[in-house]
Coordinates of C-alpha atoms in Angstrom, one line a residue:
V1 CA 24.1 1.2 23.3
L2 CA 24.1 -1.9 24.0
T3 CA 22.2 -1.2 27.0
D4 CA 19.4 0.5 25.4
M5 CA 18.9 -2.4 23.3
M6 CA 18.6 -4.9 26.0
Q7 CA 15.9 -2.6 28.1
G8 CA 12.9 -4.6 27.8
C9 CA 14.6 -7.6 27.1
T10 CA 14.1 -11.1 28.6
K11 CA 16.7 -13.6 29.9
Q12 CA 16.2 -15.9 26.6
E13 CA 16.3 -12.6 24.2
I14 CA 19.3 -11.4 26.0
D15 CA 20.8 -14.8 25.4
I16 CA 19.5 -14.8 21.6
R17 CA 20.6 -11.2 20.6
V18 CA 23.8 -10.9 22.6
H19 CA 25.2 -14.4 23.4
G20 CA 24.1 -16.2 20.4
K21 CA 22.5 -19.0 21.8
T22 CA 20.0 -21.2 19.9
L23 CA 16.9 -21.3 21.8
R24 CA 14.1 -22.9 19.1
R25 CA 12.5 -25.5 20.9
V26 CA 12.3 -23.7 24.5
G27 CA 12.2 -20.3 25.8
L28 CA 10.4 -17.4 23.6
I29 CA 8.7 -18.4 20.7
Y30 CA 8.9 -14.9 18.8
P31 CA 12.5 -14.0 19.7
E32 CA 12.9 -12.0 16.6
F33 CA 10.8 -9.6 17.5
G34 CA 12.2 -6.1 18.4
P35 CA 11.2 -2.5 18.5
Q36 CA 11.3 -2.3 14.6
H37 CA 7.8 -4.0 14.7
I38 CA 6.2 -1.7 16.8
C39 CA 5.1 1.8 15.6
K40 CA 3.2 4.7 16.4
P41 CA -0.7 4.7 15.8
F42 CA -1.7 6.7 12.9
E43 CA -5.4 7.2 10.7
I44 CA -5.8 3.7 8.7
P45 CA -7.2 4.9 5.4
R46 CA -10.9 3.4 5.1
E47 CA -9.8 1.6 1.7
W48 CA -7.4 -0.3 3.7
P49 CA -8.9 -4.0 4.1
R50 CA -9.6 -4.7 7.9
F51 CA -9.5 -8.1 9.3
M52 CA -10.3 -9.3 12.7
A53 CA -9.6 -12.4 14.9
L54 CA -11.2 -13.5 18.1
D55 CA -9.9 -16.3 20.7
P56 CA -13.2 -16.2 23.2
G57 CA -12.8 -17.2 26.7
W58 CA -14.6 -16.4 30.1
N59 CA -11.4 -15.6 32.4
V60 CA -9.8 -13.5 29.3
F61 CA -11.7 -12.7 25.9
A62 CA -9.3 -11.5 23.0
G63 CA -9.1 -10.3 20.0
V64 CA -6.9 -8.1 16.9
W65 CA -7.7 -6.1 14.3
A66 CA -5.2 -5.6 11.5
A67 CA -5.3 -3.5 8.2
L68 CA -3.6 -4.7 4.9
A69 CA -1.8 -1.8 3.5
P70 CA -1.1 -0.9 -0.3
D71 CA 2.3 -2.6 0.1
D72 CA 1.0 -5.6 1.5
K73 CA 2.4 -4.7 4.9
I74 CA 0.0 -6.0 8.0
Y75 CA -0.7 -3.3 10.6
I76 CA -2.2 -4.9 14.2
Y77 CA -3.9 -1.7 15.3
R78 CA -6.6 -2.5 18.0
E79 CA -6.8 -5.2 20.5
L80 CA -9.6 -6.6 22.8
Y81 CA -8.9 -8.1 26.0
E82 CA -11.8 -8.4 28.3
H83 CA -12.6 -10.7 31.3
A84 CA -15.7 -12.3 32.2
T85 CA -18.0 -10.9 29.8
T86 CA -21.0 -12.0 28.0
C87 CA -21.3 -12.4 24.2
M88 CA -23.8 -9.1 24.5
Q89 CA -21.2 -7.2 26.3
I90 CA -18.5 -7.9 23.5
A91 CA -20.3 -7.6 20.5
D92 CA -21.4 -4.1 22.2
M93 CA -17.5 -3.9 22.7
I94 CA -16.5 -4.6 19.2
Y95 CA -19.7 -2.4 17.3
A96 CA -18.3 0.5 19.6
A97 CA -14.8 0.0 18.5
E98 CA -15.6 -0.2 14.8
G99 CA -17.7 3.0 15.2
W100 CA -21.1 1.9 14.6
T101 CA -23.7 4.0 15.8
P102 CA -26.0 3.2 18.7
N103 CA -29.9 2.7 17.4
P104 CA -31.8 5.3 20.0
A105 CA -34.9 3.3 18.5
W106 CA -34.2 0.0 19.9
I107 CA -36.0 -1.9 22.5
D108 CA -34.4 -4.6 24.4
D109 CA -36.8 -7.2 23.7
G110 CA -34.5 -10.1 23.4
N111 CA -33.6 -9.6 19.9
Y112 CA -30.1 -7.8 19.7
L113 CA -30.0 -7.4 15.6
G114 CA -30.8 -3.6 15.4
K115 CA -29.2 -2.5 18.4
W116 CA -26.0 -0.6 16.2
M117 CA -26.4 0.8 13.0
P118 CA -23.8 1.2 10.5
N119 CA -22.8 5.1 9.4
D120 CA -19.9 6.3 7.1
L121 CA -17.3 6.1 9.8
S122 CA -17.9 2.6 10.7
E123 CA -14.9 0.2 9.9
P124 CA -15.8 -2.2 7.3
I125 CA -14.2 -5.6 8.5
S126 CA -13.6 -8.2 5.5
T127 CA -13.5 -11.2 7.5
R128 CA -13.5 -12.2 11.1
W129 CA -11.8 -15.5 12.5
I130 CA -12.4 -17.2 15.6
D131 CA -11.4 -20.4 17.3
P132 CA -12.9 -23.2 15.3
A133 CA -14.3 -24.8 18.8
E134 CA -16.6 -22.1 19.1
F135 CA -19.2 -23.6 17.2
G136 CA -21.8 -26.2 18.0
H137 CA -23.3 -26.5 21.4
N138 CA -22.0 -26.7 25.1
V139 CA -22.6 -29.4 27.4
S140 CA -25.5 -27.7 28.7
G141 CA -26.8 -27.5 25.0
S142 CA -26.6 -24.0 24.9
L143 CA -24.9 -22.7 21.9
K144 CA -21.7 -21.9 21.5
V145 CA -20.0 -18.2 21.2
G146 CA -19.2 -18.4 17.4
N147 CA -23.1 -19.3 16.7
L148 CA -23.8 -16.8 19.1
L149 CA -21.8 -13.6 17.3
S150 CA -23.2 -14.8 14.0
G151 CA -26.7 -15.6 14.9
D152 CA -27.7 -13.4 17.3
H153 CA -25.3 -10.7 17.3
G154 CA -24.6 -9.9 13.6
L155 CA -21.1 -10.4 13.8
H156 CA -20.5 -13.1 11.2
V157 CA -17.6 -15.2 12.4
V158 CA -15.6 -18.2 10.4
P159 CA -13.5 -20.8 11.9
A160 CA -9.9 -20.2 11.6
N161 CA -6.8 -22.6 11.3
N162 CA -5.8 -23.7 14.5
E163 CA -2.8 -25.7 13.5
V164 CA -0.2 -24.0 16.2
E165 CA 2.9 -24.7 14.8
V166 CA 1.5 -23.9 11.2
G167 CA 0.5 -20.4 12.7
I168 CA 3.6 -19.5 14.6
E169 CA 6.0 -20.4 11.6
L170 CA 3.2 -17.8 9.5
V171 CA 3.6 -15.2 12.2
K172 CA 7.6 -15.4 12.0
R173 CA 7.8 -15.1 8.5
Y174 CA 5.6 -12.1 8.5
F175 CA 7.9 -10.8 11.4
M176 CA 10.8 -10.9 9.0
E177 CA 11.9 -7.8 6.9
G178 CA 10.5 -7.2 3.4
L179 CA 12.5 -6.1 0.2
D180 CA 12.4 -2.4 1.6
G181 CA 14.0 -3.4 4.9
E182 CA 10.9 -2.9 7.4
P183 CA 9.2 -6.2 8.4
R184 CA 5.8 -7.2 7.1
L185 CA 3.9 -7.2 10.2
Q186 CA 4.1 -4.1 12.9
I187 CA 1.7 -3.6 16.0
F188 CA 0.4 -0.2 17.1
D189 CA 2.4 0.5 20.7
T190 CA -1.1 1.2 22.1
C191 CA -1.6 -2.7 22.1
H192 CA 0.0 -3.2 25.4
N193 CA -1.8 -6.2 26.3
W194 CA -0.5 -7.8 23.0
L195 CA 2.7 -6.6 23.8
N196 CA 2.9 -7.9 27.3
E197 CA 1.6 -11.4 25.8
R198 CA 4.3 -11.5 23.4
S199 CA 7.2 -11.0 26.0
K200 CA 5.8 -14.2 27.8
Y201 CA 5.2 -16.4 25.0
R202 CA 7.2 -19.5 25.6
R203 CA 7.7 -23.0 25.3
K204 CA 7.7 -25.4 27.8
T205 CA 11.4 -25.7 29.5
K206 CA 13.5 -28.7 29.7
E207 CA 12.8 -28.3 33.7
S208 CA 8.9 -27.9 33.3
W209 CA 8.8 -31.6 31.1
G210 CA 9.6 -33.7 34.1
R211 CA 11.1 -37.0 33.9
E212 CA 9.8 -37.8 30.4
Q213 CA 12.4 -35.2 28.6
N214 CA 9.9 -35.6 25.0
A215 CA 10.6 -32.8 22.7
T216 CA 7.0 -33.1 21.7
K217 CA 6.2 -31.7 25.0
A218 CA 7.8 -28.4 24.0
S219 CA 4.6 -27.0 23.0
P220 CA 3.4 -23.2 23.7
V221 CA 3.1 -22.6 27.3
K222 CA -1.3 -22.5 27.7
K223 CA -0.6 -19.1 29.5
H224 CA -0.9 -15.5 28.6
D225 CA -1.5 -16.6 24.7
H226 CA -4.9 -15.5 24.1
L227 CA -3.8 -12.2 21.8
M228 CA -1.2 -14.9 20.7
D229 CA -3.7 -17.1 19.4
A230 CA -5.6 -14.2 18.2
T231 CA -2.7 -13.5 16.0
R232 CA -2.0 -16.9 14.7
Y233 CA -5.6 -16.9 13.2
L234 CA -5.4 -13.9 11.7
I235 CA -2.1 -14.7 9.8
A236 CA -3.1 -17.9 9.0
G237 CA -6.8 -16.5 7.4
G238 CA -4.4 -14.7 4.8
F239 CA -5.5 -11.1 3.5
Y240 CA -7.4 -10.2 0.2
R241 CA -8.4 -6.9 -1.6
D242 CA -12.0 -7.6 -2.5
N243 CA -14.9 -10.0 -1.9
K244 CA -13.2 -12.8 -3.8
V245 CA -12.0 -15.8 -1.8
E246 CA -8.4 -15.3 -3.1
R247 CA -5.0 -15.8 -1.6
E248 CA -2.2 -15.0 -3.2
Y249 CA 0.9 -17.2 -2.8
E250 CA 4.0 -16.4 -0.4
E251 CA 6.8 -16.2 -2.6
D252 CA 8.9 -18.8 -1.3
F253 CA 9.1 -22.4 -1.7
H254 CA 6.9 -23.6 0.6
N255 CA 3.7 -21.7 -1.2
C256 CA 0.0 -22.4 -0.3
P257 CA -2.7 -23.0 -2.9
I258 CA -4.3 -20.0 -4.3
I259 CA -8.1 -20.1 -4.4
R260 CA -10.6 -19.0 -6.6
D261 CA -14.4 -19.3 -7.2
G262 CA -14.4 -22.2 -9.2
G263 CA -13.0 -24.5 -7.2
G264 CA -10.7 -27.4 -8.8
S265 CA -8.1 -29.8 -7.0
V266 CA -5.3 -28.1 -4.6
G267 CA -3.2 -29.9 -7.8
S268 CA -5.1 -28.0 -10.6
Q269 CA -4.5 -24.8 -9.0
R270 CA -1.2 -24.7 -7.9
L271 CA -0.2 -25.9 -11.5
Q272 CA -2.4 -23.4 -13.3
H273 CA -0.8 -20.6 -10.9
S274 CA 2.7 -21.6 -11.6
W275 CA 2.2 -21.6 -15.5
E276 CA 0.5 -18.0 -15.3
R277 CA 3.8 -16.9 -13.3
L278 CA 5.9 -18.5 -15.8
M279 CA 4.5 -16.9 -18.6
K280 CA 4.4 -13.6 -16.9
T281 CA 8.7 -14.1 -16.2
M282 CA 8.7 -15.2 -19.9
Q283 CA 7.7 -12.2 -21.0
D284 CA 9.7 -9.7 -18.8
G285 CA 13.1 -11.6 -19.1
P286 CA 14.6 -14.4 -21.1
E287 CA 15.5 -16.7 -17.8
G288 CA 12.0 -18.8 -16.4
P289 CA 11.0 -19.1 -12.9
V290 CA 12.5 -22.3 -10.7
N291 CA 9.0 -23.8 -9.8
P292 CA 8.9 -26.8 -7.8
Y293 CA 5.3 -27.4 -8.6
L294 CA 5.4 -27.9 -12.4
G295 CA 6.9 -30.8 -12.7
N296 CA 7.4 -33.0 -15.6
Q297 CA 5.1 -30.3 -17.5
Y298 CA 7.6 -27.9 -17.1

């Protein structure tokens, strides 16, 4: 049985899973990932909210699609992994993958909009995130990918949160098991490039630091990380079930503020949400919740 479990594992994974070694800052970044995070493809119900994240590049242009299930599990069900492609080619691939219909009346007169038409089967994507560095102008004066996709190709994209360590920790949280014993984030086994990148996604080892063995240099290796970056953008962006800008708290100590239409400071939003949770819990039972955001107003 142990031999079967070790199949497909790297040396770092074996050290952690079998020998109990601790390799937090070096080696694999997602050592907790295992077979339980991989699932067989199934038809995503149309009513499930869907999201996408993109990590542009000339050598590799990567993207991932994810769906939010009613039980709050996230399924990454499709990947984009292309080499040396233009924005027009990428847009065509995205529209085709999402089931849009080519417009037979479209004429290539320099205007891309109208080339694809939605239909009853095309996927409704709630939000598309992209590397925030992909907005503005290049040195040559041309527009960057984010502007081109949004303006010229009709694929509205928004800047992602590119705090690397924050994104990694959020992804790790989604790899954790939920109350039903299953991981909150699962990957279709058809996402071969995603699974391959995950097995190579690692931090710089001590040998690669050179003479200055500074712990701050244990950052992710900028190689084989395109889909991993897109996954960070996806998870850090958050998931919601309607068109309002609304994110629910993670149920732990380090809660993120809920964002609602109507504004207000982060502190007031946290306080309001804390009181709402307190009132609901007091109605359900005699004991109030432990909440660090209520402060002396508790």
